[in-house]
């Protein structure tokens, strides 16, 4: 692991780091905020997964999470959204696919299968690095994200019973199997058999028996992607049938941007902190 930069913030340290990822077969970059309480004891870890076109930088610069994380004593880890590098296969003219749009899955189709393994990166590779290099209490983890990252947070939580104490999302893609901006990506990453897509679809996972105690979802009513891509009512229906507690808050007038995310970031961190203990 190499340190790119560190800066003091709210009594803690905001760092950016790189490492050679065996899972993604390339160098990966991630950000970690360590609160001041970590000088005295290991702190719980909150994972934030960013959305399409983003890197760790977006939430680090615009998410406004450090003040509350410092107050609550939370380590916040912000991975990149996909593998990076000149040799990584990509579609440069397609912002909904490839670099920046890894969809937090493990690709099975050539030429993407070697590098696009963001599911394993977030659940195996990076957690091992965090546990070995930061004062992290890995027995207390939470996960949340935005848009594509919200999709990732929901699916990872559903498939990892017992690992995460809580899960929330800002404007998540809740059914990527049928959304216009994600269905083509699933086909390229996973092949044409839609059965293979179900393990990376929150509503399908719930239908197939996966469970998580409760979710918190914030969604802006003025989000331009609401009707065609996000459709939180599908998650609401699936959770209701499965008996999963879902707090879905439709936020009047808010869009898909970090103006929306930063407004409700404190709420989500407090919600996670309560469940992390």
PDB file of N, CA and C in Angstrom, residues 154-202:
ATOM      1  N   UNK A 154     -26.751  -2.559  -1.467  1.00  0.00           N
ATOM      2  CA  UNK A 154     -27.900  -3.423  -1.205  1.00  0.00           C
ATOM      3  C   UNK A 154     -27.584  -4.884  -1.514  1.00  0.00           C
ATOM      4  N   UNK A 155     -26.991  -5.131  -2.674  1.00  0.00           N
ATOM      5  CA  UNK A 155     -26.726  -6.522  -3.066  1.00  0.00           C
ATOM      6  C   UNK A 155     -25.650  -7.160  -2.191  1.00  0.00           C
ATOM      7  N   UNK A 156     -24.620  -6.395  -1.856  1.00  0.00           N
ATOM      8  CA  UNK A 156     -23.555  -6.934  -1.013  1.00  0.00           C
ATOM      9  C   UNK A 156     -24.088  -7.259   0.380  1.00  0.00           C
ATOM     10  N   UNK A 157     -24.909  -6.382   0.942  1.00  0.00           N
ATOM     11  CA  UNK A 157     -25.488  -6.636   2.260  1.00  0.00           C
ATOM     12  C   UNK A 157     -26.383  -7.874   2.240  1.00  0.00           C
ATOM     13  N   UNK A 158     -27.192  -7.990   1.205  1.00  0.00           N
ATOM     14  CA  UNK A 158     -28.103  -9.132   1.114  1.00  0.00           C
ATOM     15  C   UNK A 158     -27.354 -10.453   0.988  1.00  0.00           C
ATOM     16  N   UNK A 159     -26.191 -10.428   0.347  1.00  0.00           N
ATOM     17  CA  UNK A 159     -25.436 -11.668   0.135  1.00  0.00           C
ATOM     18  C   UNK A 159     -24.383 -11.927   1.205  1.00  0.00           C
ATOM     19  N   UNK A 160     -24.299 -11.042   2.199  1.00  0.00           N
ATOM     20  CA  UNK A 160     -23.270 -11.193   3.236  1.00  0.00           C
ATOM     21  C   UNK A 160     -23.905 -11.168   4.618  1.00  0.00           C
ATOM     22  N   UNK A 161     -24.744 -12.144   4.935  1.00  0.00           N
ATOM     23  CA  UNK A 161     -25.448 -12.121   6.225  1.00  0.00           C
ATOM     24  C   UNK A 161     -24.467 -12.147   7.389  1.00  0.00           C
ATOM     25  N   UNK A 162     -24.692 -11.219   8.330  1.00  0.00           N
ATOM     26  CA  UNK A 162     -23.864 -11.166   9.514  1.00  0.00           C
ATOM     27  C   UNK A 162     -22.650 -10.270   9.415  1.00  0.00           C
ATOM     28  N   UNK A 163     -22.225  -9.920   8.212  1.00  0.00           N
ATOM     29  CA  UNK A 163     -21.027  -9.100   8.091  1.00  0.00           C
ATOM     30  C   UNK A 163     -21.306  -7.636   8.413  1.00  0.00           C
ATOM     31  N   UNK A 164     -22.409  -7.108   7.890  1.00  0.00           N
ATOM     32  CA  UNK A 164     -22.716  -5.688   8.057  1.00  0.00           C
ATOM     33  C   UNK A 164     -23.852  -5.509   9.055  1.00  0.00           C
ATOM     34  N   UNK A 165     -23.672  -4.558   9.954  1.00  0.00           N
ATOM     35  CA  UNK A 165     -24.693  -4.272  10.951  1.00  0.00           C
ATOM     36  C   UNK A 165     -25.819  -3.422  10.374  1.00  0.00           C
ATOM     37  N   UNK A 166     -25.537  -2.705   9.275  1.00  0.00           N
ATOM     38  CA  UNK A 166     -26.552  -1.826   8.689  1.00  0.00           C
ATOM     39  C   UNK A 166     -26.235  -1.559   7.231  1.00  0.00           C
ATOM     40  N   UNK A 167     -27.258  -1.145   6.484  1.00  0.00           N
ATOM     41  CA  UNK A 167     -27.116  -0.841   5.064  1.00  0.00           C
ATOM     42  C   UNK A 167     -28.107   0.254   4.690  1.00  0.00           C
ATOM     43  N   UNK A 168     -27.623   1.258   3.952  1.00  0.00           N
ATOM     44  CA  UNK A 168     -28.506   2.317   3.467  1.00  0.00           C
ATOM     45  C   UNK A 168     -28.078   2.719   2.057  1.00  0.00           C
ATOM     46  N   UNK A 169     -28.868   3.592   1.430  1.00  0.00           N
ATOM     47  CA  UNK A 169     -28.556   3.984   0.058  1.00  0.00           C
ATOM     48  C   UNK A 169     -29.178   5.330  -0.281  1.00  0.00           C
ATOM     49  N   UNK A 170     -28.475   6.064  -1.132  1.00  0.00           N
ATOM     50  CA  UNK A 170     -29.012   7.262  -1.766  1.00  0.00           C
ATOM     51  C   UNK A 170     -29.369   6.908  -3.209  1.00  0.00           C
ATOM     52  N   UNK A 171     -30.628   7.038  -3.571  1.00  0.00           N
ATOM     53  CA  UNK A 171     -31.077   6.857  -4.952  1.00  0.00           C
ATOM     54  C   UNK A 171     -30.487   5.618  -5.615  1.00  0.00           C
ATOM     55  N   UNK A 172     -30.681   4.424  -5.027  1.00  0.00           N
ATOM     56  CA  UNK A 172     -30.074   3.218  -5.593  1.00  0.00           C
ATOM     57  C   UNK A 172     -30.791   2.713  -6.840  1.00  0.00           C
ATOM     58  N   UNK A 173     -30.053   2.033  -7.702  1.00  0.00           N
ATOM     59  CA  UNK A 173     -30.656   1.253  -8.792  1.00  0.00           C
ATOM     60  C   UNK A 173     -31.121  -0.044  -8.150  1.00  0.00           C
ATOM     61  N   UNK A 174     -32.406  -0.229  -7.977  1.00  0.00           N
ATOM     62  CA  UNK A 174     -32.885  -1.364  -7.187  1.00  0.00           C
ATOM     63  C   UNK A 174     -33.164  -2.609  -8.031  1.00  0.00           C
ATOM     64  N   UNK A 175     -33.365  -2.421  -9.342  1.00  0.00           N
ATOM     65  CA  UNK A 175     -33.611  -3.577 -10.214  1.00  0.00           C
ATOM     66  C   UNK A 175     -32.847  -3.386 -11.523  1.00  0.00           C
ATOM     67  N   UNK A 176     -31.518  -3.544 -11.488  1.00  0.00           N
ATOM     68  CA  UNK A 176     -30.704  -3.304 -12.688  1.00  0.00           C
ATOM     69  C   UNK A 176     -30.982  -4.266 -13.831  1.00  0.00           C
ATOM     70  N   UNK A 177     -31.604  -5.407 -13.543  1.00  0.00           N
ATOM     71  CA  UNK A 177     -31.923  -6.366 -14.603  1.00  0.00           C
ATOM     72  C   UNK A 177     -32.853  -5.781 -15.659  1.00  0.00           C
ATOM     73  N   UNK A 178     -33.682  -4.827 -15.262  1.00  0.00           N
ATOM     74  CA  UNK A 178     -34.687  -4.310 -16.186  1.00  0.00           C
ATOM     75  C   UNK A 178     -34.533  -2.821 -16.474  1.00  0.00           C
ATOM     76  N   UNK A 179     -33.542  -2.172 -15.854  1.00  0.00           N
ATOM     77  CA  UNK A 179     -33.341  -0.736 -16.088  1.00  0.00           C
ATOM     78  C   UNK A 179     -32.539  -0.518 -17.366  1.00  0.00           C
ATOM     79  N   UNK A 180     -32.932   0.496 -18.126  1.00  0.00           N
ATOM     80  CA  UNK A 180     -32.320   0.732 -19.424  1.00  0.00           C
ATOM     81  C   UNK A 180     -30.842   1.034 -19.387  1.00  0.00           C
ATOM     82  N   UNK A 181     -30.353   1.649 -18.301  1.00  0.00           N
ATOM     83  CA  UNK A 181     -28.956   2.049 -18.257  1.00  0.00           C
ATOM     84  C   UNK A 181     -28.055   0.997 -17.609  1.00  0.00           C
ATOM     85  N   UNK A 182     -28.642  -0.080 -17.067  1.00  0.00           N
ATOM     86  CA  UNK A 182     -27.842  -1.119 -16.423  1.00  0.00           C
ATOM     87  C   UNK A 182     -27.981  -2.492 -17.072  1.00  0.00           C
ATOM     88  N   UNK A 183     -29.113  -2.782 -17.678  1.00  0.00           N
ATOM     89  CA  UNK A 183     -29.318  -4.085 -18.317  1.00  0.00           C
ATOM     90  C   UNK A 183     -28.251  -4.385 -19.379  1.00  0.00           C
ATOM     91  N   UNK A 184     -27.897  -3.437 -20.267  1.00  0.00           N
ATOM     92  CA  UNK A 184     -26.841  -3.730 -21.247  1.00  0.00           C
ATOM     93  C   UNK A 184     -25.493  -4.030 -20.603  1.00  0.00           C
ATOM     94  N   UNK A 185     -25.195  -3.370 -19.487  1.00  0.00           N
ATOM     95  CA  UNK A 185     -23.926  -3.619 -18.797  1.00  0.00           C
ATOM     96  C   UNK A 185     -23.903  -5.018 -18.198  1.00  0.00           C
ATOM     97  N   UNK A 186     -25.007  -5.454 -17.609  1.00  0.00           N
ATOM     98  CA  UNK A 186     -25.066  -6.793 -17.038  1.00  0.00           C
ATOM     99  C   UNK A 186     -24.847  -7.843 -18.122  1.00  0.00           C
ATOM    100  N   UNK A 187     -25.400  -7.620 -19.292  1.00  0.00           N
ATOM    101  CA  UNK A 187     -25.225  -8.578 -20.385  1.00  0.00           C
ATOM    102  C   UNK A 187     -23.768  -8.663 -20.830  1.00  0.00           C
ATOM    103  N   UNK A 188     -23.100  -7.518 -20.915  1.00  0.00           N
ATOM    104  CA  UNK A 188     -21.698  -7.520 -21.336  1.00  0.00           C
ATOM    105  C   UNK A 188     -20.792  -8.128 -20.273  1.00  0.00           C
ATOM    106  N   UNK A 189     -21.082  -7.879 -19.007  1.00  0.00           N
ATOM    107  CA  UNK A 189     -20.253  -8.394 -17.926  1.00  0.00           C
ATOM    108  C   UNK A 189     -20.530  -9.864 -17.619  1.00  0.00           C
ATOM    109  N   UNK A 190     -21.818 -10.274 -17.699  1.00  0.00           N
ATOM    110  CA  UNK A 190     -22.233 -11.574 -17.182  1.00  0.00           C
ATOM    111  C   UNK A 190     -22.770 -12.535 -18.222  1.00  0.00           C
ATOM    112  N   UNK A 191     -22.938 -12.073 -19.473  1.00  0.00           N
ATOM    113  CA  UNK A 191     -23.498 -12.934 -20.506  1.00  0.00           C
ATOM    114  C   UNK A 191     -24.990 -12.730 -20.677  1.00  0.00           C
ATOM    115  N   UNK A 192     -25.578 -13.435 -21.613  1.00  0.00           N
ATOM    116  CA  UNK A 192     -26.980 -13.208 -21.979  1.00  0.00           C
ATOM    117  C   UNK A 192     -27.981 -13.938 -21.097  1.00  0.00           C
ATOM    118  N   UNK A 193     -27.537 -14.909 -20.334  1.00  0.00           N
ATOM    119  CA  UNK A 193     -28.447 -15.655 -19.471  1.00  0.00           C
ATOM    120  C   UNK A 193     -28.843 -14.784 -18.288  1.00  0.00           C
ATOM    121  N   UNK A 194     -30.092 -14.349 -18.257  1.00  0.00           N
ATOM    122  CA  UNK A 194     -30.565 -13.441 -17.207  1.00  0.00           C
ATOM    123  C   UNK A 194     -30.541 -14.074 -15.826  1.00  0.00           C
ATOM    124  N   UNK A 195     -30.483 -15.394 -15.738  1.00  0.00           N
ATOM    125  CA  UNK A 195     -30.396 -16.039 -14.438  1.00  0.00           C
ATOM    126  C   UNK A 195     -29.106 -15.645 -13.713  1.00  0.00           C
ATOM    127  N   UNK A 196     -28.063 -15.395 -14.479  1.00  0.00           N
ATOM    128  CA  UNK A 196     -26.778 -15.004 -13.889  1.00  0.00           C
ATOM    129  C   UNK A 196     -26.831 -13.582 -13.342  1.00  0.00           C
ATOM    130  N   UNK A 197     -27.783 -12.803 -13.807  1.00  0.00           N
ATOM    131  CA  UNK A 197     -27.891 -11.415 -13.365  1.00  0.00           C
ATOM    132  C   UNK A 197     -28.542 -11.294 -11.987  1.00  0.00           C
ATOM    133  N   UNK A 198     -29.308 -12.300 -11.599  1.00  0.00           N
ATOM    134  CA  UNK A 198     -30.139 -12.192 -10.403  1.00  0.00           C
ATOM    135  C   UNK A 198     -29.317 -11.985  -9.131  1.00  0.00           C
ATOM    136  N   UNK A 199     -28.097 -12.489  -9.109  1.00  0.00           N
ATOM    137  CA  UNK A 199     -27.286 -12.341  -7.904  1.00  0.00           C
ATOM    138  C   UNK A 199     -26.734 -10.934  -7.746  1.00  0.00           C
ATOM    139  N   UNK A 200     -26.970 -10.072  -8.731  1.00  0.00           N
ATOM    140  CA  UNK A 200     -26.553  -8.671  -8.633  1.00  0.00           C
ATOM    141  C   UNK A 200     -27.747  -7.731  -8.805  1.00  0.00           C
ATOM    142  N   UNK A 201     -28.899  -8.179  -8.371  1.00  0.00           N
ATOM    143  CA  UNK A 201     -30.135  -7.410  -8.454  1.00  0.00           C
ATOM    144  C   UNK A 201     -30.832  -7.498  -7.099  1.00  0.00           C
ATOM    145  N   UNK A 202     -31.023  -6.374  -6.426  1.00  0.00           N
ATOM    146  CA  UNK A 202     -31.554  -6.393  -5.062  1.00  0.00           C
ATOM    147  C   UNK A 202     -32.943  -7.016  -4.986  1.00  0.00           C
TER     148      UNK A 202
END
